[in-house]
Short mmCIF file of C-alpha atoms in Angstrom, two decimals:
data_model
loop_
_atom_site.label_atom_id
_atom_site.label_comp_id
_atom_site.label_asym_id
_atom_site.label_seq_id
_atom_site.Cartn_x
_atom_site.Cartn_y
_atom_site.Cartn_z
CA MET R 1473 53.56 132.29 131.41
CA LYS R 1474 57.29 132.99 132.08
CA LYS R 1475 58.94 135.12 130.93
CA THR R 1476 61.12 131.80 129.50
CA THR R 1477 58.76 131.29 127.92
CA LEU R 1478 57.02 133.47 126.43
CA HIS R 1479 61.06 134.18 124.62
CA TYR R 1480 60.24 129.93 123.90
CA ALA R 1481 57.19 130.76 122.30
CA ILE R 1482 59.09 133.84 119.50
CA VAL R 1483 61.23 131.15 118.68
CA LEU R 1484 59.60 128.51 117.92
CA LEU R 1485 56.85 130.94 115.88
CA LEU R 1486 59.36 133.09 114.24
CA LEU R 1487 61.06 129.94 113.37
CA SER R 1488 57.53 128.50 111.98
CA PHE R 1489 57.09 131.77 109.92
CA VAL R 1490 61.38 131.23 108.79
CA SER R 1491 61.45 127.59 107.64
CA GLY R 1492 58.10 127.73 105.90
CA CYS R 1493 59.12 130.67 103.32
CA ASN R 1494 63.10 128.94 102.94
CA ARG R 1495 62.02 126.10 99.78
CA ILE R 1496 65.89 125.51 98.75
CA ALA R 1497 67.20 122.34 101.04
CA SER R 1498 69.71 124.69 103.55
CA LYS R 1499 72.68 122.99 104.21
CA SER R 1500 75.07 123.48 107.36
CA ALA R 1501 76.46 126.42 108.33
CA SER R 1502 79.73 125.67 108.02
CA THR R 1503 81.55 123.57 104.90
CA ASP R 1504 85.11 123.58 106.46
CA LYS R 1505 86.34 119.62 106.28
CA VAL R 1506 86.52 118.34 109.83
CA SER R 1507 85.37 114.21 108.63
CA ASP R 1508 89.10 112.37 109.37
CA TRP R 1509 89.63 109.01 106.38
CA PRO R 1510 89.45 106.77 107.28
CA ARG R 1511 86.02 108.00 109.15
CA GLY R 1512 84.56 109.11 106.20
CA VAL R 1513 83.09 109.06 102.56
CA THR R 1514 84.41 105.44 100.20
CA TYR R 1515 83.49 105.20 96.90
CA GLU R 1516 83.31 101.58 95.55
CA ILE R 1517 84.89 101.27 91.96
CA PHE R 1518 85.01 98.83 89.47
CA VAL R 1519 87.36 99.52 87.27
CA GLN R 1520 86.10 97.47 84.29
CA SER R 1521 83.47 99.35 83.85
CA PHE R 1522 84.17 102.36 85.26
CA CYS R 1523 85.95 104.54 82.42
CA ASP R 1524 87.22 103.46 79.10
CA SER R 1525 90.70 105.59 78.19
CA ASP R 1526 91.55 103.89 74.87
CA ASN R 1527 88.20 103.26 73.82
CA ASP R 1528 88.67 99.46 74.24
CA GLY R 1529 85.78 98.13 75.67
CA ILE R 1530 87.07 98.00 78.68
CA GLY R 1531 87.22 100.05 81.91
CA ASP R 1532 91.52 100.37 82.60
CA ILE R 1533 92.86 102.70 85.25
CA LYS R 1534 94.43 105.25 82.90
CA GLY R 1535 90.57 106.64 82.83
CA MET R 1536 90.24 105.71 85.97
CA THR R 1537 92.89 108.60 86.84
CA SER R 1538 91.20 111.04 85.00
CA LYS R 1539 87.88 111.01 86.78
CA LEU R 1540 89.51 111.43 89.92
CA ASP R 1541 88.20 114.97 89.77
CA TYR R 1542 85.26 113.92 89.96
CA LEU R 1543 85.17 111.66 93.04
CA LYS R 1544 86.93 114.36 95.07
CA ASP R 1545 83.99 116.98 93.83
CA LEU R 1546 81.85 114.53 95.41
CA GLY R 1547 83.46 114.92 98.08
CA VAL R 1548 84.73 110.79 98.99
CA GLU R 1549 87.90 110.90 100.67
CA ALA R 1550 88.85 107.31 99.46
CA VAL R 1551 88.59 104.50 96.62
CA TRP R 1552 87.91 100.61 97.23
CA LEU R 1553 88.77 99.19 93.31
CA MET R 1554 87.79 95.61 92.88
CA PRO R 1555 90.23 93.33 92.22
CA MET R 1556 92.93 94.33 89.60
CA SER R 1557 95.45 91.10 89.44
CA PRO R 1558 96.00 89.62 85.91
CA SER R 1559 92.94 86.49 85.82
CA PRO R 1560 91.15 85.02 83.39
CA SER R 1561 88.18 85.87 84.37
CA TYR R 1562 86.06 89.27 84.12
CA HIS R 1563 85.56 89.96 88.13
CA LYS R 1564 89.11 89.27 89.42
CA TYR R 1565 88.51 87.12 91.92
CA ASP R 1566 90.58 83.95 90.50
CA VAL R 1567 93.93 85.81 91.34
CA VAL R 1568 96.71 84.12 88.97
CA ASP R 1569 99.36 86.50 89.93
CA TYR R 1570 99.76 89.13 92.94
CA TYR R 1571 102.26 90.84 92.44
CA GLY R 1572 100.91 92.33 88.80
CA ILE R 1573 98.63 94.27 87.18
CA HIS R 1574 95.75 92.91 83.77
CA PRO R 1575 96.77 94.16 80.85
CA ASP R 1576 94.01 95.41 80.40
CA TYR R 1577 93.79 97.09 83.09
CA GLY R 1578 97.14 99.32 82.52
CA THR R 1579 100.33 98.67 83.60
CA LEU R 1580 101.88 98.66 87.23
CA ALA R 1581 103.22 102.12 86.43
CA ASP R 1582 100.01 102.97 85.78
CA PHE R 1583 98.46 102.19 88.67
CA LYS R 1584 101.49 103.77 90.76
CA GLU R 1585 100.73 106.82 88.33
CA PHE R 1586 97.23 106.45 90.19
CA VAL R 1587 98.04 106.68 93.44
CA ASN R 1588 99.96 109.92 93.32
CA GLN R 1589 97.38 111.17 92.00
CA ALA R 1590 95.00 110.63 93.80
CA HIS R 1591 97.25 111.11 97.02
CA ALA R 1592 96.98 114.45 96.22
CA ARG R 1593 93.68 115.06 96.31
CA GLY R 1594 93.82 113.95 99.02
CA ILE R 1595 91.88 110.67 98.27
CA HIS R 1596 93.55 107.37 99.60
CA VAL R 1597 93.70 104.11 97.83
CA VAL R 1598 92.58 100.51 99.04
CA ILE R 1599 93.19 97.34 97.16
CA ASP R 1600 90.60 94.31 97.09
CA LEU R 1601 93.33 91.76 97.42
CA VAL R 1602 92.52 87.94 97.51
CA LEU R 1603 94.00 85.97 100.16
CA ASN R 1604 91.08 83.13 100.43
CA HIS R 1605 92.07 81.44 97.89
CA SER R 1606 94.31 82.10 95.06
CA GLY R 1607 93.00 80.58 91.04
CA VAL R 1608 93.27 77.04 89.36
CA ASP R 1609 96.06 79.20 87.06
CA HIS R 1610 97.74 80.60 89.21
CA PRO R 1611 101.65 78.93 88.88
CA TRP R 1612 101.46 78.01 92.25
CA PHE R 1613 98.04 75.59 92.13
CA GLN R 1614 99.55 74.51 88.40
CA GLU R 1615 103.42 72.97 90.28
CA ALA R 1616 101.33 71.45 93.45
CA ALA R 1617 98.98 69.75 91.15
CA ARG R 1618 101.72 67.91 89.38
CA ASN R 1619 104.00 67.70 91.51
CA PRO R 1620 102.51 66.00 94.71
CA GLU R 1621 105.34 65.93 96.37
CA SER R 1622 106.52 70.50 95.87
CA ARG R 1623 107.10 72.43 98.17
CA LEU R 1624 103.67 73.83 96.57
CA ARG R 1625 101.74 71.58 97.04
CA ASP R 1626 101.27 72.84 101.23
CA TYR R 1627 100.09 75.80 100.08
CA TYR R 1628 97.46 74.36 99.84
CA VAL R 1629 94.17 72.29 101.03
CA TRP R 1630 94.77 68.48 99.31
CA ALA R 1631 92.44 65.03 101.43
CA HIS R 1632 92.32 61.60 99.75
CA GLN R 1633 89.01 60.77 97.57
CA ASP R 1634 87.91 57.89 100.35
CA ASP R 1635 88.63 60.22 103.19
CA PRO R 1636 84.97 61.10 105.06
CA GLN R 1637 85.18 64.55 104.40
CA THR R 1638 85.37 64.85 100.89
CA GLN R 1639 81.79 63.55 101.15
CA LYS R 1640 80.81 66.11 102.47
CA LYS R 1641 78.37 68.65 101.62
CA GLY R 1642 79.87 72.19 102.54
CA LYS R 1643 77.13 74.29 104.86
CA ILE R 1644 75.55 77.34 103.95
CA ILE R 1645 76.57 80.09 106.44
CA ALA R 1646 77.28 83.26 104.36
CA GLY R 1647 75.77 84.85 101.57
CA ASP R 1648 78.31 84.84 99.47
CA SER R 1649 78.65 81.88 98.38
CA ASP R 1650 75.89 79.18 97.54
CA ASN R 1651 78.18 76.40 96.61
CA GLU R 1652 77.61 73.35 99.11
CA ASN R 1653 80.28 71.48 96.78
CA ARG R 1654 84.01 71.75 98.14
CA TRP R 1655 86.11 69.18 97.92
CA HIS R 1656 87.39 69.47 94.03
CA ARG R 1657 88.50 67.14 91.47
CA ILE R 1658 92.09 66.81 89.45
CA GLU R 1659 91.55 64.87 86.33
CA GLY R 1660 94.08 60.88 87.31
CA SER R 1661 94.10 61.67 91.07
CA GLU R 1662 92.81 59.99 93.87
CA TYR R 1663 93.02 63.52 95.63
CA LEU R 1664 91.11 65.89 95.69
CA TYR R 1665 91.22 70.03 97.22
CA TYR R 1666 88.97 72.52 98.40
CA GLY R 1667 87.55 75.56 97.75
CA TYR R 1668 85.49 76.98 99.01
CA PHE R 1669 82.88 79.21 97.14
CA TYR R 1670 83.78 76.61 93.50
CA GLY R 1671 86.68 74.72 91.24
CA GLY R 1672 87.84 77.61 90.03
CA MET R 1673 88.38 79.57 93.38
CA PRO R 1674 91.50 76.58 95.45
CA ASP R 1675 91.93 77.74 99.22
CA LEU R 1676 95.19 78.76 100.52
CA ASN R 1677 96.08 76.56 103.47
CA TYR R 1678 96.25 79.01 106.34
CA ASP R 1679 98.14 76.11 108.42
CA ASN R 1680 101.75 76.97 106.53
CA PRO R 1681 103.99 78.71 107.39
CA ALA R 1682 105.65 79.37 104.38
CA LEU R 1683 102.21 80.12 103.34
CA ARG R 1684 102.23 82.35 105.78
CA GLU R 1685 105.46 84.22 105.12
CA GLU R 1686 104.26 84.28 101.23
CA VAL R 1687 101.23 85.90 101.64
CA PHE R 1688 102.66 88.59 104.38
CA LYS R 1689 105.18 89.90 101.12
CA ILE R 1690 102.36 90.12 99.08
CA GLY R 1691 100.79 92.85 101.60
CA ARG R 1692 104.59 94.44 101.86
CA PHE R 1693 104.40 95.06 98.59
CA TRP R 1694 100.94 96.90 98.09
CA LEU R 1695 101.49 99.06 100.55
CA SER R 1696 106.02 100.11 100.40
CA GLU R 1697 106.80 99.58 96.58
CA VAL R 1698 103.43 100.97 95.73
CA GLY R 1699 102.51 102.89 99.03
CA VAL R 1700 98.39 101.93 98.78
CA ASP R 1701 97.10 102.52 101.77
CA GLY R 1702 95.51 99.81 102.65
CA PHE R 1703 93.34 96.52 102.22
CA ARG R 1704 90.03 95.41 101.54
CA LEU R 1705 90.63 91.71 102.41
CA ASP R 1706 87.93 88.87 100.30
CA ALA R 1707 85.95 86.24 102.13
CA ALA R 1708 87.46 87.36 105.76
CA ARG R 1709 85.78 84.54 107.06
CA HIS R 1710 87.30 81.49 105.25
CA ILE R 1711 90.99 81.74 105.76
CA PHE R 1712 90.61 78.94 108.10
CA PRO R 1713 87.81 76.11 107.32
CA ASP R 1714 84.31 77.16 109.24
CA ASP R 1715 85.03 74.96 113.15
CA ARG R 1716 87.95 76.77 113.50
CA PRO R 1717 86.64 80.52 113.97
CA GLU R 1718 89.19 81.25 116.46
CA ASP R 1719 92.07 80.98 113.52
CA ASN R 1720 90.29 83.86 111.66
CA HIS R 1721 90.38 85.61 114.20
CA ARG R 1722 94.31 85.39 115.83
CA TRP R 1723 94.91 85.26 111.63
CA TRP R 1724 94.56 89.26 111.48
CA VAL R 1725 95.79 89.54 113.87
CA GLU R 1726 99.48 88.48 112.95
CA PHE R 1727 98.11 89.85 109.41
CA LYS R 1728 97.78 92.90 110.29
CA GLN R 1729 100.92 93.44 112.60
CA GLU R 1730 102.89 92.32 110.03
CA MET R 1731 101.70 95.06 108.07
CA GLN R 1732 101.89 97.83 110.61
CA LYS R 1733 105.80 96.95 110.65
CA VAL R 1734 105.71 98.28 107.23
CA LYS R 1735 102.73 100.98 107.36
CA PRO R 1736 101.99 102.69 110.97
CA ASP R 1737 99.11 103.50 109.92
CA VAL R 1738 98.02 100.92 107.18
CA TYR R 1739 93.88 100.41 106.91
CA LEU R 1740 91.62 96.92 106.33
CA VAL R 1741 88.88 96.68 106.57
CA GLY R 1742 86.89 93.33 106.13
CA GLU R 1743 84.00 91.59 104.59
CA VAL R 1744 82.50 89.33 107.03
CA TRP R 1745 78.64 88.84 105.75
CA ALA R 1746 77.41 87.43 108.58
CA ASP R 1747 75.54 88.79 112.31
CA ALA R 1748 77.33 90.71 114.27
CA ALA R 1749 77.85 87.97 117.14
CA THR R 1750 79.73 86.54 114.60
CA VAL R 1751 81.70 89.39 113.54
CA ALA R 1752 82.23 91.50 116.20
CA PRO R 1753 85.73 89.06 117.25
CA TYR R 1754 86.74 89.85 113.39
CA THR R 1755 88.01 93.75 115.47
CA LYS R 1756 90.86 92.64 116.64
CA GLY R 1757 92.47 92.53 113.68
CA LEU R 1758 90.58 94.56 111.04
CA HIS R 1759 90.21 97.93 112.04
CA ALA R 1760 86.56 98.02 110.34
CA LEU R 1761 84.08 95.59 109.02
CA PHE R 1762 80.98 95.60 106.78
CA ASN R 1763 77.77 96.19 108.37
CA PHE R 1764 75.49 93.62 106.14
CA ASP R 1765 72.97 93.92 108.81
CA MET R 1766 72.33 97.43 108.62
CA SER R 1767 72.73 97.39 104.44
CA TYR R 1768 69.42 95.37 105.10
CA ALA R 1769 68.25 96.95 107.93
CA MET R 1770 68.55 100.79 105.77
CA THR R 1771 67.19 98.97 102.68
CA ASN R 1772 64.41 97.15 104.54
CA ALA R 1773 64.07 100.94 106.02
CA ALA R 1774 63.52 103.00 102.56
CA ARG R 1775 62.10 99.97 100.51
CA GLN R 1776 58.50 99.79 103.43
CA GLU R 1777 59.05 103.58 104.27
CA ARG R 1778 59.12 103.06 107.87
CA ILE R 1779 61.71 103.29 110.81
CA ASP R 1780 60.98 100.33 112.55
CA SER R 1781 64.05 99.50 115.01
CA LEU R 1782 66.42 100.46 112.71
CA VAL R 1783 68.10 103.47 114.85
CA ILE R 1784 67.86 100.35 118.13
CA LYS R 1785 68.91 97.93 116.81
CA LEU R 1786 72.50 100.19 115.09
CA ALA R 1787 72.47 101.27 118.64
CA GLN R 1788 73.08 97.59 120.18
CA ILE R 1789 75.29 96.56 117.60
CA ARG R 1790 77.65 99.72 118.04
CA LYS R 1791 78.05 99.10 121.70
CA TYR R 1792 78.55 95.44 120.91
CA TYR R 1793 81.40 95.51 118.20
CA ASN R 1794 82.81 98.32 121.16
CA GLY R 1795 82.77 95.50 123.95
CA VAL R 1796 85.04 93.78 121.92
CA ASN R 1797 87.01 96.86 120.59
CA PRO R 1798 86.29 100.55 121.09
CA ASP R 1799 88.17 102.14 117.69
CA PHE R 1800 86.42 99.67 115.66
CA ILE R 1801 84.92 101.47 112.44
CA ASP R 1802 81.55 100.55 111.59
CA ALA R 1803 81.55 100.49 106.93
CA SER R 1804 78.51 101.37 106.71
CA PHE R 1805 76.80 101.01 102.89
CA LEU R 1806 73.63 99.80 101.39
CA THR R 1807 74.53 97.94 98.90
CA ASN R 1808 77.90 96.43 96.80
CA HIS R 1809 79.18 94.11 94.03
CA ASP R 1810 77.65 90.92 95.55
CA GLN R 1811 73.99 92.39 95.84
CA ASN R 1812 71.10 94.13 93.67
CA ARG R 1813 71.25 98.19 93.53
CA ILE R 1814 70.23 99.79 95.89
CA MET R 1815 67.90 102.11 93.00
CA SER R 1816 66.01 98.25 91.80
CA GLU R 1817 65.91 96.98 94.85
CA LEU R 1818 63.25 100.05 95.53
CA ASN R 1819 62.08 99.92 92.47
CA GLY R 1820 63.18 102.68 90.72
CA ASP R 1821 61.65 105.49 93.01
CA LEU R 1822 64.10 108.41 93.46
CA ASN R 1823 62.32 109.66 96.53
CA LYS R 1824 63.40 105.84 98.27
CA ALA R 1825 66.40 106.08 96.66
CA LYS R 1826 67.35 109.30 98.05
CA MET R 1827 66.76 108.50 101.64
CA ALA R 1828 68.05 105.72 101.61
CA SER R 1829 71.76 107.15 101.38
CA ALA R 1830 70.14 110.06 103.50
CA LEU R 1831 70.06 106.71 106.45
CA LEU R 1832 73.61 105.46 105.20
CA LEU R 1833 75.20 110.16 105.37
CA THR R 1834 73.22 111.22 108.56
CA LEU R 1835 74.16 107.14 110.94
CA PRO R 1836 76.81 106.39 112.27
CA GLY R 1837 79.80 104.49 110.57
CA SER R 1838 82.30 105.14 108.01
CA PRO R 1839 80.47 105.26 104.45
CA TYR R 1840 81.20 103.06 100.94
CA ILE R 1841 79.32 104.54 97.92
CA TYR R 1842 79.20 101.86 95.14
CA TYR R 1843 79.87 103.23 92.01
CA GLY R 1844 77.24 104.65 89.91
CA GLU R 1845 74.90 105.08 93.09
CA GLU R 1846 75.03 108.36 93.31
CA ILE R 1847 73.64 107.96 89.80
CA GLY R 1848 70.86 106.18 90.59
CA MET R 1849 72.35 102.97 88.17
CA THR R 1850 69.89 99.60 88.92
CA GLY R 1851 71.30 96.30 88.30
CA LYS R 1852 69.91 92.91 89.22
CA LYS R 1853 72.13 88.93 89.25
CA PRO R 1854 73.84 87.61 87.61
CA ASP R 1855 77.19 89.43 88.63
CA GLU R 1856 77.65 90.90 85.58
CA HIS R 1857 74.55 93.70 85.74
CA ILE R 1858 75.09 94.49 88.37
CA ARG R 1859 78.54 95.43 87.37
CA GLU R 1860 77.43 97.33 84.40
CA PRO R 1861 79.12 100.53 82.98
CA PHE R 1862 79.16 103.51 84.09
CA ILE R 1863 77.87 106.47 82.69
CA TRP R 1864 79.42 109.65 82.34
CA GLU R 1865 77.73 111.63 79.24
CA PRO R 1866 75.15 111.56 76.96
CA GLY R 1867 75.81 109.45 73.81
CA GLN R 1868 77.96 109.47 71.34
CA GLU R 1869 79.09 112.47 73.89
CA ASP R 1870 81.21 109.67 76.87
CA ASN R 1871 84.20 108.94 75.29
CA CYS R 1872 84.88 106.94 78.07
CA ARG R 1873 82.79 104.60 78.21
CA ALA R 1874 83.02 101.03 78.43
CA THR R 1875 81.64 98.52 76.44
CA TRP R 1876 82.41 95.02 77.78
CA LEU R 1877 78.76 93.64 78.48
CA GLU R 1878 75.51 95.39 76.80
CA PRO R 1879 73.92 96.54 79.76
CA ARG R 1880 70.44 95.02 80.26
CA PHE R 1881 69.30 97.24 83.60
CA SER R 1882 71.44 101.16 83.66
CA THR R 1883 71.11 101.93 79.83
CA GLU R 1884 70.25 105.55 78.94
CA GLN R 1885 65.88 105.18 78.87
CA THR R 1886 66.51 104.34 82.68
CA VAL R 1887 69.62 106.37 83.85
CA SER R 1888 70.44 110.00 83.86
CA PRO R 1889 74.35 110.11 82.36
CA VAL R 1890 76.66 112.17 85.50
CA ALA R 1891 76.64 115.56 82.50
CA VAL R 1892 72.95 116.21 82.86
CA GLN R 1893 72.47 115.01 86.78
CA LEU R 1894 74.79 117.29 87.69
CA GLN R 1895 72.88 120.32 86.18
CA ASN R 1896 70.25 118.79 88.26
CA GLU R 1897 70.66 120.65 91.70
CA ASN R 1898 67.11 118.24 92.58
CA SER R 1899 68.90 115.18 91.09
CA LEU R 1900 70.32 111.97 92.42
CA LEU R 1901 74.49 113.20 92.15
CA ASN R 1902 73.01 116.24 94.00
CA HIS R 1903 71.73 114.72 96.72
CA TYR R 1904 74.82 112.85 97.33
CA LYS R 1905 77.31 115.48 97.27
CA THR R 1906 75.25 118.15 99.16
CA PHE R 1907 74.99 115.32 102.53
CA ILE R 1908 78.50 113.98 101.99
CA GLN R 1909 79.50 117.54 101.99
CA LEU R 1910 77.12 118.21 104.98
CA ARG R 1911 78.99 114.32 106.42
CA ASN R 1912 82.41 116.05 106.04
CA SER R 1913 82.05 119.78 107.79
CA SER R 1914 80.60 117.80 111.11
CA LYS R 1915 81.63 116.56 113.62
CA ALA R 1916 78.26 115.12 114.69
CA LEU R 1917 77.43 113.81 111.61
CA THR R 1918 81.43 112.00 110.94
CA PHE R 1919 82.07 110.89 114.89
CA GLY R 1920 79.21 111.19 116.88
CA GLU R 1921 77.83 109.16 119.48
CA LEU R 1922 74.54 107.57 118.80
CA GLU R 1923 70.83 107.97 120.47
CA PRO R 1924 68.72 107.47 119.34
CA VAL R 1925 64.60 108.53 119.90
CA GLN R 1926 61.34 107.11 120.57
CA LEU R 1927 59.06 109.50 118.63
CA ASN R 1928 55.33 108.69 118.04
CA ASN R 1929 55.66 108.19 114.36
CA GLY R 1930 57.22 105.15 113.04
CA SER R 1931 57.95 106.35 109.62
CA VAL R 1932 60.29 108.89 110.90
CA GLY R 1933 63.00 107.64 112.71
CA ALA R 1934 65.23 110.28 114.39
CA PHE R 1935 68.18 110.25 116.56
CA LEU R 1936 70.74 111.87 117.90
CA ARG R 1937 75.05 112.36 116.98
CA THR R 1938 76.81 113.48 120.07
CA HIS R 1939 80.62 114.65 119.35
CA SER R 1940 82.12 116.98 122.14
CA ASP R 1941 80.42 120.43 121.35
CA GLU R 1942 78.19 119.51 118.39
CA THR R 1943 74.97 117.66 119.15
CA LEU R 1944 72.27 116.73 116.34
CA LEU R 1945 68.29 115.90 116.54
CA VAL R 1946 68.73 114.44 112.82
CA LEU R 1947 64.95 113.34 111.77
CA HIS R 1948 63.90 111.71 108.75
CA ASN R 1949 60.73 112.11 106.88
CA LEU R 1950 61.37 107.72 105.39
CA SER R 1951 57.02 108.50 104.04
CA GLY R 1952 55.38 110.00 101.35
CA ALA R 1953 52.73 111.08 103.25
CA GLU R 1954 52.95 114.85 105.44
CA ALA R 1955 54.12 113.33 109.37
CA SER R 1956 53.61 115.33 111.97
CA VAL R 1957 55.19 115.14 115.45
CA LYS R 1958 56.10 115.89 118.96
CA LEU R 1959 58.86 116.63 120.29
CA PRO R 1960 59.79 115.42 124.13
CA ASP R 1961 59.68 117.35 126.69
CA ASN R 1962 63.86 116.43 126.60
CA LEU R 1963 64.48 117.41 123.50
CA GLN R 1964 61.97 120.73 122.45
CA GLY R 1965 65.16 122.61 123.34
CA TYR R 1966 66.11 121.43 119.48
CA THR R 1967 64.57 125.06 117.14
CA LYS R 1968 67.50 126.07 115.14
CA PRO R 1969 68.15 123.93 111.68
CA PHE R 1970 71.59 122.61 110.92
CA PHE R 1971 70.05 121.29 107.67
CA GLN R 1972 66.98 120.86 105.75
CA SER R 1973 66.17 119.43 102.92
CA LYS R 1974 62.40 120.78 102.55
CA ASP R 1975 60.60 122.87 104.19
CA PHE R 1976 58.72 122.45 107.35
CA SER R 1977 56.50 123.96 110.72
CA PHE R 1978 57.80 124.00 113.24
CA GLN R 1979 54.65 124.62 116.22
CA ASN R 1980 53.45 124.45 119.71
CA SER R 1981 57.17 121.58 119.81
CA THR R 1982 55.12 119.78 117.30
CA LEU R 1983 57.12 119.90 113.35
CA ARG R 1984 55.69 119.15 110.31
CA LEU R 1985 57.46 117.73 108.22
CA GLN R 1986 57.04 116.70 104.19
CA PRO R 1987 57.15 113.90 102.40
CA TYR R 1988 60.59 112.19 102.34
CA ALA R 1989 62.37 115.20 104.42
CA THR R 1990 65.35 114.70 106.63
CA LEU R 1991 65.65 118.11 109.27
CA ILE R 1992 68.76 118.43 110.78
CA LEU R 1993 67.86 121.00 114.02
CA LYS R 1994 70.81 121.89 117.38
CA LYS R 1995 70.10 123.68 119.79
#
């Protein structure tokens, strides 16, 4: 036996002994933060359900401000706030004033204070900007509908009732709408207006230069006057009709250029609910785009306890995007405010929920966490019930729980409150905190490239993450059974634990992973 081989065998023997004795999940060798937002973790908040500061039953900005320390402790570096503008609906995607704050949520002064307090904690603020359409009650539309000669008429899209296009049903091309009736009547008029989502949300007319300039003014206001760091852009692929995708692409390039004049480091993340080929051209105008393909893939992998082609598919998507824009940011997530909650998708299985989050937080991308995901909130459509009130404390002790909606899914019978989970080292909340800290403290996990690793066990996902001088081998056992895998010859130098969620053994280049375990090795 050669001396180097003998040394390697001794290392493996010691590693097997040590790892078998360690029951507590080890953490990264360093806890120093190296992540740099927007390549960091962002937390999505539905303000109405997050924290109610004045006991009127509705979550508000002051309540949200009071929970910034919770978010900082969680490890997130930004928040994405769902719409807060004046609106007649609970969800507020039908805006009636692009410069205001809904009075249920507070005042503009309250929000400026929130932004200041968030920034003081190193937390960036991204707000939902709904530019595809206004609300039907917006003064622009009210004037346009009332007076066909108004300059505001051309802020919207109109067609005569005899126009053949008004007789056609719209084609369903994305998961963001199931509405086929795109043309809507106004009583007493022969003209119909276009609304992609429904009649209460008339589409804005981006062929009109005056409208485009109005939209630029709105963006400038929130960046320069209020101090937000960027926008989440709703329905980004629907600015122009479905048969004009190139016009959509050009618009977002123009919008980014205008916003960068005000704030050079502005961050724009877009919702383009589509496959990679459709999404890729939008990376020219938007810094980041949500990866719906991987949302479904990670959810399915955790549900079915099989990795299948998830890592290979992600590597292909990233290569595809990189060919269009090498600086793109992949906004990864499990589920969001338009989808059944991840815990419900996994039938309430805590182990699978932990594995789904472990995938999210160790794969490439800039992860987004939907409020309550970290405590295991459940919810299924209709939409109100995937946006139920957050649970902070048990029962009467919870002085900021919103009550605007009677929860059907996320109750104290199904979800353990934050205060309780913080005291339990094995809780889902502490699992999220551990993995976020792990990611934030590793250049490889935050910025690293992805290389899929093929193993002989379909229940074990494996991949390399490499950045600069740091390379990590990440392994996830997605199944409820112990898994054994033999490392390929080119990876047998990875012998040192960087992180382990559970005990493992390593003998003769074969790893034994416990059920639902994550192991990260380095050389």
